[in-house]
Coordinates of N, CA and C in Angstrom, one line a residue:
M194 N 9.0 -12.0 -17.3 CA 9.7 -11.1 -17.0 C 9.9 -11.9 -15.7
S195 N 11.2 -11.2 -15.2 CA 11.6 -12.2 -13.7 C 11.6 -9.9 -12.7
L196 N 13.0 -10.1 -12.7 CA 12.9 -9.0 -11.7 C 12.7 -7.9 -12.6
Q197 N 11.5 -6.9 -11.7 CA 11.4 -5.8 -12.6 C 11.6 -4.5 -11.3
N198 N 11.9 -3.2 -11.7 CA 12.3 -2.8 -11.2 C 10.8 -1.2 -11.4
I199 N 10.7 -1.2 -10.0 CA 9.7 -0.1 -9.8 C 9.9 1.3 -8.9
S200 N 10.1 2.2 -9.3 CA 10.7 3.7 -8.8 C 9.0 4.2 -8.5
V201 N 9.9 5.1 -7.7 CA 8.6 6.6 -7.4 C 10.0 7.4 -7.0
L202 N 9.5 8.8 -7.0 CA 10.2 9.9 -6.3 C 9.6 10.9 -5.6
G203 N 9.4 11.2 -4.6 CA 9.0 11.9 -3.3 C 9.8 13.0 -3.4
F204 N 9.1 14.2 -2.7 CA 10.0 15.6 -2.7 C 8.7 16.2 -1.9
S205 N 9.1 17.5 -0.7 CA 8.5 17.9 -0.2 C 7.8 19.5 -1.1
S206 N 6.5 19.2 -0.7 CA 6.3 20.6 -2.3 C 5.8 21.5 -1.0
N207 N 5.7 21.5 0.3 CA 5.1 22.8 1.1 C 5.4 22.3 2.2
D208 N 5.4 22.9 3.4 CA 5.4 22.3 5.0 C 4.3 21.4 4.8
A209 N 2.6 21.4 4.1 CA 1.3 21.0 4.3 C 1.7 19.0 3.5
Q210 N 2.2 19.3 2.4 CA 2.3 17.6 1.9 C 3.7 17.6 1.1
F211 N 3.6 16.4 0.7 CA 4.2 15.4 -0.3 C 4.6 15.1 -1.5
V212 N 5.4 15.1 -2.6 CA 4.5 14.6 -3.3 C 5.3 13.1 -4.0
V213 N 4.5 12.2 -4.9 CA 5.0 11.7 -5.7 C 4.8 11.3 -6.8
K214 N 5.6 10.9 -7.2 CA 5.7 11.1 -8.8 C 6.1 10.0 -9.3
S215 N 5.4 9.2 -9.8 CA 6.2 7.7 -10.7 C 4.9 8.0 -12.3
K216 N 6.3 7.7 -13.2 CA 5.4 7.2 -14.4 C 4.5 8.2 -15.2
E217 N 3.1 8.2 -15.2 CA 2.4 9.0 -15.9 C 1.9 10.2 -13.7
L218 N 2.0 9.6 -12.7 CA 1.2 9.6 -11.6 C 2.0 11.0 -11.2
S219 N 1.0 11.8 -10.4 CA 1.4 12.0 -9.5 C 0.5 12.5 -8.5
I220 N 1.4 12.1 -7.0 CA 0.0 11.6 -6.0 C 0.5 12.8 -5.4
K221 N -0.9 14.1 -4.6 CA 0.0 14.3 -3.2 C -0.5 13.6 -1.9
I222 N 0.7 13.4 -0.9 CA 0.3 13.3 0.5 C 0.2 13.8 1.2
N223 N -0.3 14.1 2.2 CA -0.5 15.1 3.5 C 0.5 15.5 4.5
N224 N 1.6 15.9 5.2 CA 2.4 15.4 6.2 C 2.3 15.1 7.5
Q225 N 0.4 14.3 7.6 CA 0.2 14.0 8.7 C 0.6 12.1 8.5
I226 N 0.8 11.7 10.0 CA 1.3 10.0 9.9 C -0.8 9.4 9.8
V227 N -1.1 10.2 11.0 CA -2.4 9.7 11.1 C -3.2 11.1 10.9
S228 N -4.1 10.9 9.7 CA -4.9 12.0 9.1 C -6.1 12.2 10.2
D229 N -5.8 13.1 10.9 CA -7.5 13.5 11.5 C -8.9 14.1 10.3
E230 N -9.5 14.3 11.1 CA -10.8 15.3 10.2 C -10.4 16.6 9.9
S231 N -9.8 17.3 10.2 CA -9.4 18.4 9.4 C -8.3 18.4 8.2
A232 N -7.6 17.6 8.4 CA -6.6 17.6 7.4 C -7.0 17.3 5.8
D233 N -6.6 18.3 5.3 CA -6.9 17.6 3.3 C -6.0 16.9 3.3
G234 N -6.7 16.5 2.2 CA -6.2 15.1 1.5 C -5.6 14.2 2.7
N235 N -5.0 13.3 1.9 CA -5.0 11.9 2.5 C -3.1 11.5 2.7
G236 N -3.1 10.9 4.1 CA -1.9 11.0 4.4 C -1.1 9.3 3.8
P237 N 0.0 9.2 4.4 CA 0.6 7.6 3.5 C 0.1 6.2 4.1
L238 N -0.9 6.4 5.4 CA -1.0 5.1 5.7 C -2.5 5.0 4.5
E239 N -3.1 6.0 4.6 CA -4.0 5.6 3.8 C -3.6 5.1 2.2
F240 N -2.6 5.4 1.8 CA -1.6 5.7 0.4 C -1.6 3.7 0.3
L241 N -1.1 3.3 1.8 CA -0.9 2.3 2.1 C -1.7 1.3 2.2
L242 N -3.3 1.6 2.4 CA -4.1 1.1 2.1 C -4.8 0.7 0.9
A243 N -4.5 2.1 0.4 CA -5.0 2.1 -0.7 C -4.0 1.0 -1.9
G244 N -2.7 0.8 -1.6 CA -2.3 -0.1 -2.4 C -2.7 -1.8 -2.4
I245 N -3.4 -1.6 -1.3 CA -3.3 -3.0 -1.1 C -4.5 -3.0 -2.0
A246 N -5.2 -2.7 -1.3 CA -6.5 -2.3 -2.4 C -6.6 -3.0 -4.0
G247 N -5.8 -2.0 -4.5 CA -5.4 -1.6 -5.7 C -5.1 -3.0 -6.3
A248 N -3.9 -4.0 -5.8 CA -3.0 -4.6 -6.2 C -4.3 -6.2 -5.8
I249 N -5.2 -6.1 -4.5 CA -5.9 -7.1 -4.8 C -6.8 -7.4 -5.5
N250 N -7.1 -6.1 -6.6 CA -8.7 -5.8 -7.5 C -7.2 -6.5 -8.9
A251 N -6.3 -5.8 -8.9 CA -5.4 -6.5 -10.0 C -5.1 -8.0 -9.9
V252 N -4.8 -8.2 -9.2 CA -4.4 -9.4 -9.2 C -5.3 -10.7 -9.1
G253 N -7.0 -10.3 -8.2 CA -7.9 -10.8 -8.3 C -8.2 -11.3 -9.8
K254 N -8.7 -10.1 -10.7 CA -9.0 -9.8 -12.0 C -8.2 -10.8 -13.0
I255 N -6.5 -11.1 -12.7 CA -6.0 -12.0 -13.4 C -6.1 -13.2 -13.3
I256 N -6.8 -13.9 -11.8 CA -6.9 -15.2 -11.5 C -8.6 -15.6 -11.9
A257 N -9.0 -14.9 -11.6 CA -10.5 -14.9 -12.3 C -10.1 -14.9 -13.6
R258 N -9.8 -14.5 -14.5 CA -9.6 -14.9 -15.6 C -8.8 -16.4 -16.5
E259 N -7.8 -16.5 -15.7 CA -7.0 -17.8 -15.4 C -7.7 -19.3 -15.0
Q260 N -8.7 -19.0 -14.2 CA -9.8 -19.6 -13.4 C -10.9 -19.8 -14.5
N261 N -11.4 -18.9 -15.3 CA -12.3 -18.7 -16.4 C -13.9 -18.9 -15.7
F262 N -13.6 -18.1 -14.5 CA -14.9 -17.5 -14.7 C -15.3 -15.9 -14.4
D263 N -16.5 -15.5 -14.7 CA -16.8 -14.9 -14.6 C -17.1 -13.4 -13.6
L264 N -16.0 -12.1 -13.0 CA -16.0 -11.8 -12.2 C -16.2 -10.1 -12.3
Q265 N -17.9 -10.0 -12.7 CA -17.8 -8.2 -13.0 C -17.5 -7.0 -12.1
S266 N -17.0 -7.4 -10.8 CA -16.5 -6.8 -10.0 C -15.8 -6.7 -8.3
I267 N -15.1 -6.2 -7.8 CA -14.5 -6.8 -6.6 C -14.3 -5.5 -5.4
Q268 N -15.3 -5.7 -4.3 CA -15.0 -4.1 -3.7 C -14.2 -4.6 -2.7
V269 N -12.9 -3.7 -2.3 CA -12.0 -4.4 -1.4 C -12.5 -3.4 -0.1
E270 N -12.9 -3.4 1.1 CA -13.0 -2.6 2.2 C -11.6 -3.2 2.6
I271 N -10.9 -2.0 3.6 CA -9.8 -2.3 4.4 C -9.9 -1.5 5.8
T272 N -9.6 -1.8 6.3 CA -9.5 -0.8 7.9 C -8.2 -1.7 8.8
G273 N -6.8 -0.6 9.0 CA -5.9 -0.7 9.8 C -6.1 0.4 10.8
V274 N -5.4 -0.8 12.1 CA -5.4 -0.1 13.8 C -3.9 0.4 13.1
I275 N -3.2 1.5 14.4 CA -2.3 2.0 14.4 C -2.4 2.6 16.0
E276 N -1.1 2.8 15.7 CA -0.9 3.1 17.9 C 0.2 4.5 17.0
S277 N -0.5 5.5 17.4 CA 0.0 6.3 16.9 C 1.4 7.0 17.6
K278 N 1.3 7.0 18.8 CA 2.6 7.1 20.1 C 4.3 7.3 19.6
K279 N 4.4 6.4 19.2 CA 6.0 5.5 18.5 C 6.0 7.1 17.2
S280 N 4.8 7.5 16.5 CA 5.4 8.0 15.5 C 4.9 9.7 15.8
D281 N 4.2 9.7 17.2 CA 4.5 10.9 17.7 C 5.7 11.4 18.3
G282 N 6.5 10.2 18.2 CA 7.4 10.5 19.5 C 7.5 10.5 20.8
I283 N 6.7 9.9 21.2 CA 6.3 9.3 22.1 C 6.7 7.7 22.7
K284 N 7.7 7.8 23.8 CA 8.4 5.9 24.5 C 7.3 5.6 24.7
T285 N 7.4 4.5 24.0 CA 6.5 3.5 23.8 C 7.1 1.8 23.3
R286 N 6.4 0.6 23.7 CA 7.3 -0.3 23.4 C 6.5 -0.9 22.3
S287 N 5.1 0.0 21.5 CA 4.4 -0.7 20.4 C 5.3 -0.6 19.3
R288 N 5.1 -0.9 18.3 CA 5.8 -0.6 17.0 C 5.0 0.0 16.8
A289 N 5.9 1.1 15.4 CA 5.2 2.7 15.0 C 4.3 2.1 14.1
G290 N 4.4 0.8 13.2 CA 3.5 0.3 12.5 C 1.8 0.3 12.7
F291 N 1.2 -0.5 11.3 CA 0.0 -0.8 12.2 C -0.1 -2.3 12.8
K292 N -0.6 -1.9 13.3 CA -1.2 -3.1 14.1 C -1.8 -4.7 13.8
S293 N -2.5 -3.7 13.4 CA -3.2 -4.9 12.4 C -3.4 -4.5 11.3
I294 N -4.7 -5.2 10.4 CA -4.7 -4.9 9.1 C -6.0 -5.8 8.2
D295 N -7.6 -5.0 8.6 CA -8.5 -6.4 8.4 C -9.3 -5.8 7.3
V296 N -9.4 -7.1 5.6 CA -9.3 -6.7 4.4 C -10.6 -7.4 4.1
I297 N -11.7 -7.0 3.7 CA -13.2 -8.0 3.3 C -13.2 -7.3 2.2
I298 N -12.9 -8.6 1.2 CA -13.1 -8.7 -0.1 C -14.3 -9.3 -0.8
K299 N -14.5 -8.9 -1.6 CA -16.6 -8.6 -1.9 C -17.2 -8.9 -3.4
P300 N -16.3 -10.2 -4.5 CA -16.2 -10.5 -5.6 C -17.5 -10.8 -6.0
S301 N -18.2 -10.0 -7.1 CA -19.2 -10.0 -7.4 C -19.1 -10.7 -8.5
T302 N -19.6 -12.3 -8.1 CA -19.4 -13.4 -9.0 C -20.1 -14.3 -9.0
N303 N -21.0 -15.1 -10.2 CA -21.7 -15.8 -10.1 C -20.7 -17.5 -9.6
A304 N -19.1 -17.9 -9.5 CA -18.8 -18.7 -9.2 C -19.1 -19.0 -8.0
S305 N -18.9 -20.3 -7.0 CA -19.0 -21.3 -6.3 C -18.8 -20.8 -5.4
L306 N -18.8 -21.1 -4.4 CA -17.9 -20.9 -3.1 C -16.6 -22.1 -2.8
T307 N -16.5 -22.9 -3.5 CA -14.6 -23.5 -3.9 C -14.6 -23.4 -4.9
E308 N -15.0 -22.3 -6.0 CA -14.0 -21.5 -6.4 C -13.5 -20.4 -5.8
I309 N -14.6 -19.6 -5.1 CA -13.8 -17.7 -4.9 C -13.1 -18.4 -4.2
K310 N -13.3 -20.0 -2.5 CA -11.6 -19.5 -1.5 C -10.9 -20.2 -2.4
Y311 N -10.9 -21.0 -4.0 CA -9.4 -21.6 -4.3 C -8.8 -19.9 -4.7
W312 N -10.0 -19.5 -5.7 CA -9.2 -17.7 -5.9 C -8.9 -16.7 -5.2
M313 N -9.1 -16.6 -4.0 CA -8.8 -16.0 -2.6 C -7.5 -16.4 -2.6
D314 N -7.3 -17.9 -2.1 CA -6.0 -18.6 -1.7 C -5.2 -18.1 -3.2
E315 N -5.7 -18.1 -3.9 CA -4.6 -17.5 -5.6 C -4.2 -15.7 -4.7
V316 N -5.0 -15.2 -4.6 CA -4.8 -13.7 -4.7 C -4.0 -13.6 -3.6
K317 N -4.1 -14.0 -2.1 CA -3.2 -13.7 -1.4 C -1.7 -14.6 -1.7
A318 N -1.8 -16.1 -2.4 CA -0.4 -16.0 -3.4 C 0.4 -15.4 -3.8
R319 N -0.7 -15.0 -4.6 CA 0.7 -14.3 -5.5 C 0.4 -12.3 -5.7
C320 N -0.2 -11.7 -4.6 CA -0.7 -10.9 -4.4 C 0.8 -9.9 -3.9
P321 N 1.6 -9.5 -4.9 CA 2.9 -8.4 -4.4 C 2.2 -8.0 -2.9
I322 N 2.0 -7.2 -3.0 CA 1.5 -5.8 -1.8 C 0.8 -7.0 -0.1
Y323 N 0.3 -7.8 -0.5 CA -0.1 -8.6 0.9 C 1.7 -9.3 1.1
D324 N 2.1 -9.9 0.0 CA 3.5 -10.2 0.2 C 4.7 -9.7 1.0
N325 N 4.4 -8.6 0.8 CA 5.5 -7.0 1.4 C 5.0 -7.5 2.8
L326 N 3.5 -7.2 3.0 CA 2.9 -7.4 4.3 C 2.9 -8.0 5.2
T327 N 3.0 -10.0 4.8 CA 3.1 -10.6 5.6 C 4.1 -11.3 5.7
N328 N 5.2 -10.8 5.2 CA 6.4 -11.3 4.9 C 8.0 -10.5 5.6
A329 N 8.8 -10.4 5.7 CA 9.8 -9.7 5.9 C 10.3 -9.6 4.6
T330 N 10.3 -7.9 4.5 CA 11.3 -7.6 2.9 C 12.4 -6.7 3.6
P331 N 13.8 -7.0 3.0 CA 14.9 -6.2 3.5 C 14.7 -5.2 2.8
V332 N 14.9 -4.0 3.6 CA 14.8 -2.4 2.9 C 15.9 -1.7 4.0
V333 N 16.7 -0.7 2.8 CA 18.1 -0.3 3.1 C 17.7 0.6 2.6
M334 N 17.7 1.6 3.5 CA 17.6 3.9 3.6 C 19.1 4.0 3.6
T335 N 19.2 4.5 2.9 CA 20.2 5.5 2.5 C 20.1 7.6 2.2
V336 N 20.9 7.8 3.9 CA 20.6 9.0 3.1 C 21.8 9.9 2.8
V337 N 21.6 10.7 2.1 CA 22.8 11.1 1.0 C 22.7 13.2 1.7
K338 N 23.3 13.7 2.3 CA 23.9 15.1 2.1 C 23.7 16.1 1.0
D339 N 22.9 16.8 0.7 CA 22.7 17.7 -0.3 C 24.3 19.1 0.2
Y340 N 25.3 19.0 -0.3 CA 26.0 20.1 0.1 C 25.9 21.2 -0.8
N341 N 25.6 22.3 -0.4 CA 25.8 23.2 -1.6 C 27.0 24.4 -0.9
V342 N 27.9 23.9 -1.8 CA 29.5 24.1 -2.1 C 29.3 26.0 -2.8
S343 N 29.7 26.8 -1.9 CA 29.6 28.3 -2.8 C 31.1 28.6 -3.1
K344 N 32.0 28.2 -2.4 CA 33.7 28.1 -3.2 C 34.5 26.7 -4.0
V345 N 35.1 26.5 -4.9 CA 35.0 25.3 -5.5 C 36.6 25.6 -5.3
A346 N 37.8 25.4 -4.6 CA 39.3 25.0 -4.6 C 39.5 24.8 -5.8

C-alpha cells in the first residue's frame, strides 16, 4: 500500500465536549485546550500525546518482529510543555503549540543495548506521528458556511 486516506468526523455535542468518530471509534474530547483538574475527560492535547504513544507502540512492535527480538511490552511516558497564552487569546510572541515534548520509551526486552538503539532509530524513522511532529506537514483548512434556506426561488 502506498497512500491511504485516514479520516475522522468531529462535531460539537454540547457546551462541554466535542465528539470524534472514526471507523468503530467514538471519543469524547473536552472543550478545554489545557485541561485543569476540574475538567471532565481529556482535552485535545492529551489525545495528541496519546496518539504519539500509540503510534510508537504499534511501530515499535512491528520493528521488533522484523529485527527478531522478543519485545514483551513497551511503556511510553510523554510530557508536553504548552504555553496557553495564545490559545487563551492573550497577545504573545509564543507559538500556540507545544514548546517541547519529552518522550521516554521503556521497552521490556532481552535485546542488547545496541539492538535497542537500532530499534529506536527505526521507530523514529518510521513512526508517522513522530514524523509529523518533527517535520513540516502541509495542512489545508477550509471553512464552509452552512446556509439555512427557508425559501427557494
